[in-house]
Amino acid sequence: MIEIKNLHKSYKMGSNSLHVLKGINFEVSEGEMVAIMGSSGSGKSTLLNILGILDEPDHGTYNLNRTLIKNLNEKVAAKYRNKFLGFVFQSFNLINYKSALENVAMPLYYQGVGRSVRIEKASYYLEKVGLADWASHLPNELSGGQKQRVAIARALASDPKVLLADEPTGALDSTTSYEVMELIQQINDEGKTILIVTHEDDIAHMCKRIVNLKDGIITSDSKVKQVRANSKEYV
Ligand code: ADP
Ligand code: MG
C-alpha cells in the first residue's frame, strides 16, 4: 500500500538548512494500523505530510497503491489525495460556519459528487461515528471528542485507501482519547489502513505496530499486541 525508500527532507531557512528526515525506509501493507512515535521535532509531521502528498521529499521514492508519487502538479496531487487519502488532525480543522453534516460532505463536493449522494453518504458516515443526531449542529456546539468524530467521518466519506492521523488525540482528555481510539480501531477492524502520529505511549499501543522516529531516522519498527481502547486496562 505504502512503500518509501531512502526518504530525505530538509527545510531551507535562509542560508541554513535543517535536515529533518535522514533516510527513511518502510512499508505499510493493506489493513495495518501503525503508530509513528517520536519526541516533538523528530520529523513525524514532516513524514506524514509527505505520505499525505501535502509535501515532497528531496530524495527517495514514495509509492502509494503502486503509484509512484513524484513531481506531481497540484491538480494530480489533489486527485491522488482525494482518491487515496483521508486526513485527521489534532486541531480537527472543521469549517466553523458549516454543520457537522456539511463538513462531512465537503470533500465529496470537491470530487464532484451530486448533492443528494453527498447528503446520503455524509449521513451514513455521521451515523457510523455515532453522531446522527448532531448532523445540523455547528462545530462550536460540539465537544472536542465529537468534533474529532466529525473529522473522522469527513476523512472516511470518500472511502480512502489510507487514513492518516496526526496526533488525533492530542487535544483531547484521556477518556475522550480512548473513545476516539476505539472508533479508529473499529475502522481498522473493517480493513482500513491507518497511520497515526502520536507521542503518547498508551495511544501507540492501541495500534498493531510501532515505528519510532528519532532525529530523522527510524530507530525501531515492530509489531505489538494491540491494546483495545475499550478494555479497562488503562482506566
Ligand atoms: P514533529 O511532528 O515530530 O514534532 P515536525 O516534522 O513538525 O516534527 O518538525 C521537524 C523539524 O522540522 C522541527 O525542528 C521543525 O521546527 C522543523 N520544521 C517543520 N516544518 C518546517 C517548515 N515548514 N519550515 C522550516 N522548518 C520546519
Ligand atoms: Mg507534529
Tab-separated table of C-alpha atoms and ligand atoms in Angstrom:
chain	number	residue	atom	x	y	z
A	1	MET	CA	0.000	0.000	0.000
A	2	ILE	CA	2.769	2.390	1.081
A	3	GLU	CA	6.417	1.904	0.210
A	4	ILE	CA	9.063	4.522	0.935
A	5	LYS	CA	12.741	4.185	0.257
A	6	ASN	CA	15.618	6.354	1.447
A	7	LEU	CA	13.454	9.402	2.035
A	8	HIS	CA	15.222	12.659	2.860
A	9	LYS	CA	13.772	16.044	3.644
A	10	SER	CA	15.436	19.317	4.615
A	11	TYR	CA	13.915	22.697	5.307
A	12	LYS	CA	15.841	25.666	3.988
A	13	MET	CA	15.958	28.645	6.276
A	14	GLY	CA	17.911	31.480	4.768
A	15	SER	CA	21.408	30.170	4.171
A	16	ASN	CA	20.869	27.339	6.669
A	17	SER	CA	19.214	24.027	6.066
A	18	LEU	CA	17.624	21.742	8.644
A	19	HIS	CA	17.915	18.064	7.741
A	20	VAL	CA	14.690	16.610	9.203
A	21	LEU	CA	14.309	13.186	7.556
A	22	LYS	CA	17.584	11.370	7.010
A	23	GLY	CA	16.886	8.261	5.010
A	24	ILE	CA	13.560	6.733	5.995
A	25	ASN	CA	12.591	3.283	4.721
A	26	PHE	CA	9.365	1.499	5.457
A	27	GLU	CA	6.414	-0.317	4.024
A	28	VAL	CA	2.822	-0.470	5.132
A	29	SER	CA	0.507	-3.208	3.908
A	30	GLU	CA	-3.235	-3.029	3.492
A	31	GLY	CA	-5.111	-3.336	6.777
A	32	GLU	CA	-2.234	-2.325	9.041
A	33	MET	CA	-2.614	0.101	11.939
A	34	VAL	CA	0.728	1.806	12.537
A	35	ALA	CA	1.802	4.309	15.170
A	36	ILE	CA	4.589	6.727	14.292
A	37	MET	CA	6.181	7.820	17.545
A	38	GLY	CA	8.902	10.253	18.457
A	39	SER	CA	9.503	13.338	20.538
A	40	SER	CA	8.457	16.783	19.403
A	41	GLY	CA	10.550	17.926	16.443
A	42	SER	CA	11.613	14.410	15.424
A	43	GLY	CA	10.001	14.749	11.988
A	44	LYS	CA	6.712	12.888	12.474
A	45	SER	CA	4.512	15.520	10.861
A	46	THR	CA	7.037	16.054	8.080
A	47	LEU	CA	6.861	12.346	7.279
A	48	LEU	CA	3.070	12.254	7.486
A	49	ASN	CA	2.795	15.315	5.220
A	50	ILE	CA	4.932	13.601	2.602
A	51	LEU	CA	2.848	10.427	2.898
A	52	GLY	CA	-0.233	12.634	2.522
A	53	ILE	CA	1.159	14.275	-0.644
A	54	LEU	CA	0.998	17.627	1.124
A	55	ASP	CA	4.767	17.976	0.810
A	56	GLU	CA	7.552	16.451	-1.281
A	57	PRO	CA	10.779	14.743	-0.250
A	58	ASP	CA	14.155	15.978	-1.512
A	59	HIS	CA	15.382	12.449	-2.216
A	60	GLY	CA	13.975	8.950	-2.166
A	61	THR	CA	10.880	7.318	-3.557
A	62	TYR	CA	7.310	7.046	-2.389
A	63	ASN	CA	4.906	4.536	-3.875
A	64	LEU	CA	1.250	4.688	-2.845
A	65	ASN	CA	-1.051	1.939	-4.051
A	66	ARG	CA	1.641	1.009	-6.623
A	67	THR	CA	1.713	4.554	-7.977
A	68	LEU	CA	4.990	6.460	-7.856
A	69	ILE	CA	4.331	9.802	-6.189
A	70	LYS	CA	6.818	12.146	-7.772
A	71	ASN	CA	6.812	15.598	-9.358
A	72	LEU	CA	3.026	15.764	-9.421
A	73	ASN	CA	1.417	19.028	-10.356
A	74	GLU	CA	-1.085	20.322	-7.817
A	75	LYS	CA	-4.087	19.072	-9.785
A	76	VAL	CA	-2.829	15.485	-9.975
A	77	ALA	CA	-1.635	15.617	-6.354
A	78	ALA	CA	-5.133	16.724	-5.308
A	79	LYS	CA	-6.657	13.904	-7.325
A	80	TYR	CA	-4.472	11.300	-5.600
A	81	ARG	CA	-5.139	12.838	-2.191
A	82	ASN	CA	-8.884	12.673	-2.786
A	83	LYS	CA	-8.773	9.161	-4.134
A	84	PHE	CA	-6.342	7.514	-1.732
A	85	LEU	CA	-6.069	9.510	1.478
A	86	GLY	CA	-8.143	10.697	4.406
A	87	PHE	CA	-6.737	13.146	6.962
A	88	VAL	CA	-7.398	13.691	10.645
A	89	PHE	CA	-5.601	16.454	12.567
A	90	GLN	CA	-5.088	17.324	16.221
A	91	SER	CA	-6.999	20.585	15.781
A	92	PHE	CA	-9.927	18.927	13.893
A	93	ASN	CA	-9.818	21.525	11.071
A	94	LEU	CA	-13.579	21.737	10.728
A	95	ILE	CA	-15.229	24.656	8.990
A	96	ASN	CA	-16.874	26.677	11.747
A	97	TYR	CA	-19.835	28.047	9.828
A	98	LYS	CA	-20.840	24.688	8.377
A	99	SER	CA	-22.862	22.000	10.130
A	100	ALA	CA	-21.435	18.600	11.035
A	101	LEU	CA	-23.198	17.104	8.007
A	102	GLU	CA	-21.876	19.810	5.657
A	103	ASN	CA	-18.352	19.336	6.988
A	104	VAL	CA	-18.505	15.616	6.284
A	105	ALA	CA	-19.976	16.237	2.826
A	106	MET	CA	-17.310	18.810	1.880
A	107	PRO	CA	-14.680	16.508	0.297
A	108	LEU	CA	-17.413	14.869	-1.761
A	109	TYR	CA	-18.361	18.278	-3.129
A	110	TYR	CA	-14.784	18.758	-4.339
A	111	GLN	CA	-14.945	15.367	-6.000
A	112	GLY	CA	-17.983	16.442	-7.991
A	113	VAL	CA	-20.421	14.152	-6.173
A	114	GLY	CA	-24.014	15.360	-6.600
A	115	ARG	CA	-25.916	16.906	-3.705
A	116	SER	CA	-28.263	14.046	-2.846
A	117	VAL	CA	-25.498	11.425	-2.866
A	118	ARG	CA	-23.323	13.790	-0.782
A	119	ILE	CA	-26.018	14.068	1.862
A	120	GLU	CA	-26.682	10.351	1.795
A	121	LYS	CA	-23.007	9.449	2.233
A	122	ALA	CA	-22.337	12.144	4.829
A	123	SER	CA	-25.358	10.945	6.849
A	124	TYR	CA	-24.118	7.376	6.628
A	125	TYR	CA	-20.665	8.273	7.971
A	126	LEU	CA	-22.018	10.585	10.680
A	127	GLU	CA	-24.170	7.714	11.872
A	128	LYS	CA	-21.137	5.417	11.759
A	129	VAL	CA	-19.256	7.696	14.173
A	130	GLY	CA	-22.303	7.927	16.451
A	131	LEU	CA	-23.364	11.477	15.601
A	132	ALA	CA	-26.528	11.035	13.551
A	133	ASP	CA	-28.427	13.258	15.988
A	134	TRP	CA	-25.826	16.044	15.683
A	135	ALA	CA	-25.932	16.460	11.914
A	136	SER	CA	-27.289	20.009	11.929
A	137	HIS	CA	-25.059	21.291	14.719
A	138	LEU	CA	-22.158	23.652	14.162
A	139	PRO	CA	-18.650	22.664	15.367
A	140	ASN	CA	-18.775	25.134	18.290
A	141	GLU	CA	-21.841	23.276	19.591
A	142	LEU	CA	-19.867	20.022	19.777
A	143	SER	CA	-17.384	18.686	22.341
A	144	GLY	CA	-13.771	18.009	21.353
A	145	GLY	CA	-14.432	14.290	21.017
A	146	GLN	CA	-17.493	14.951	18.866
A	147	LYS	CA	-15.520	17.325	16.644
A	148	GLN	CA	-12.875	14.674	16.117
A	149	ARG	CA	-15.608	12.162	15.249
A	150	VAL	CA	-16.929	14.573	12.627
A	151	ALA	CA	-13.388	14.937	11.271
A	152	ILE	CA	-13.055	11.151	11.129
A	153	ALA	CA	-16.395	10.855	9.311
A	154	ARG	CA	-15.203	13.510	6.861
A	155	ALA	CA	-11.947	11.610	6.290
A	156	LEU	CA	-13.889	8.393	5.627
A	157	ALA	CA	-16.552	9.918	3.391
A	158	SER	CA	-14.537	9.457	0.216
A	159	ASP	CA	-13.598	5.893	1.212
A	160	PRO	CA	-9.820	6.475	1.144
A	161	LYS	CA	-7.314	3.625	0.958
A	162	VAL	CA	-5.351	5.058	3.891
A	163	LEU	CA	-6.308	7.165	6.894
A	164	LEU	CA	-3.526	9.489	8.104
A	165	ALA	CA	-3.975	10.950	11.569
A	166	ASP	CA	-1.549	13.495	13.051
A	167	GLU	CA	-1.898	13.459	16.851
A	168	PRO	CA	-5.659	12.793	16.614
A	169	THR	CA	-5.986	12.635	20.399
A	170	GLY	CA	-3.530	15.443	21.139
A	171	ALA	CA	-6.236	17.938	22.086
A	172	LEU	CA	-8.459	15.503	23.997
A	173	ASP	CA	-8.588	14.330	27.610
A	174	SER	CA	-7.696	10.679	28.139
A	175	THR	CA	-11.258	9.326	28.422
A	176	THR	CA	-12.239	11.068	25.203
A	177	SER	CA	-8.951	9.990	23.578
A	178	TYR	CA	-9.772	6.363	24.273
A	179	GLU	CA	-13.275	6.768	22.865
A	180	VAL	CA	-11.816	8.220	19.679
A	181	MET	CA	-9.215	5.425	19.549
A	182	GLU	CA	-11.994	2.859	19.997
A	183	LEU	CA	-13.654	4.295	16.898
A	184	ILE	CA	-10.360	4.294	14.967
A	185	GLN	CA	-9.781	0.663	15.979
A	186	GLN	CA	-13.259	-0.278	14.719
A	187	ILE	CA	-12.478	1.379	11.400
A	188	ASN	CA	-9.229	-0.601	11.193
A	189	ASP	CA	-11.115	-3.809	12.148
A	190	GLU	CA	-13.157	-3.263	8.996
A	191	GLY	CA	-9.934	-3.309	6.984
A	192	LYS	CA	-8.915	0.332	6.615
A	193	THR	CA	-5.163	1.009	6.619
A	194	ILE	CA	-4.355	3.576	9.309
A	195	LEU	CA	-1.226	5.551	10.273
A	196	ILE	CA	-1.317	7.535	13.481
A	197	VAL	CA	1.313	10.011	14.615
A	198	THR	CA	1.439	10.242	18.394
A	199	HIS	CA	3.899	10.880	21.186
A	200	GLU	CA	1.719	9.090	23.720
A	201	ASP	CA	2.759	5.553	24.598
A	202	ASP	CA	-0.729	4.327	25.524
A	203	ILE	CA	-2.166	5.554	22.207
A	204	ALA	CA	0.694	3.912	20.264
A	205	HIS	CA	-0.050	0.567	21.947
A	206	MET	CA	-3.613	0.726	20.646
A	207	CYS	CA	-2.072	0.246	17.190
A	208	LYS	CA	-0.660	-3.015	15.849
A	209	ARG	CA	2.803	-1.774	15.001
A	210	ILE	CA	5.022	0.971	16.402
A	211	VAL	CA	7.606	2.856	14.377
A	212	ASN	CA	9.959	5.042	16.431
A	213	LEU	CA	11.482	8.104	14.850
A	214	LYS	CA	14.476	9.868	16.378
A	215	ASP	CA	16.426	12.727	14.838
A	216	GLY	CA	15.096	11.884	11.403
A	217	ILE	CA	15.769	8.164	11.322
A	218	ILE	CA	13.724	5.104	12.277
A	219	THR	CA	15.260	3.630	15.420
A	220	SER	CA	12.784	0.759	15.805
A	221	ASP	CA	9.875	-0.761	13.940
A	222	SER	CA	7.979	-3.664	15.463
A	223	LYS	CA	4.619	-5.346	15.652
A	224	VAL	CA	2.917	-5.065	19.043
A	225	LYS	CA	-0.041	-6.733	20.698
A	226	GLN	CA	-2.893	-4.291	20.255
A	227	VAL	CA	-4.473	-2.968	23.448
A	228	ARG	CA	-8.170	-2.402	22.863
A	229	ALA	CA	-9.196	1.126	23.735
A	230	ASN	CA	-12.374	-0.103	25.424
A	231	SER	CA	-10.555	-2.597	27.628
A	232	LYS	CA	-10.310	-1.491	31.220
A	233	GLU	CA	-6.529	-1.821	31.249
A	234	TYR	CA	-5.868	1.916	31.489
A	235	VAL	CA	-8.847	3.291	33.417
B	1	ADP	P1	7.141	16.561	14.852
B	1	ADP	O1	5.826	16.443	14.135
B	1	ADP	O2	7.802	15.246	15.125
B	1	ADP	O3	7.050	17.378	16.099
B	1	ADP	P2	7.952	18.147	12.561
B	1	ADP	O4	8.006	17.196	11.425
B	1	ADP	O5	6.786	19.042	12.654
B	1	ADP	O6	8.177	17.334	13.916
B	1	ADP	O7	9.250	19.071	12.546
B	1	ADP	C1	10.572	18.563	12.478
B	1	ADP	C2	11.551	19.726	12.485
B	1	ADP	O8	11.403	20.480	11.293
B	1	ADP	C3	11.333	20.711	13.633
B	1	ADP	O9	12.591	21.160	14.065
B	1	ADP	C4	10.545	21.839	12.986
B	1	ADP	O10	10.809	23.056	13.621
B	1	ADP	C5	11.083	21.830	11.563
B	1	ADP	N1	10.067	22.254	10.566
B	1	ADP	C6	8.866	21.682	10.361
B	1	ADP	N2	8.207	22.279	9.351
B	1	ADP	C7	9.029	23.280	8.904
B	1	ADP	C8	8.923	24.248	7.865
B	1	ADP	N3	7.849	24.326	7.088
B	1	ADP	N4	9.971	25.116	7.706
B	1	ADP	C9	11.066	25.035	8.492
B	1	ADP	N5	11.226	24.121	9.474
B	1	ADP	C10	10.217	23.248	9.688
B	2	MG	MG	3.946	17.119	14.567
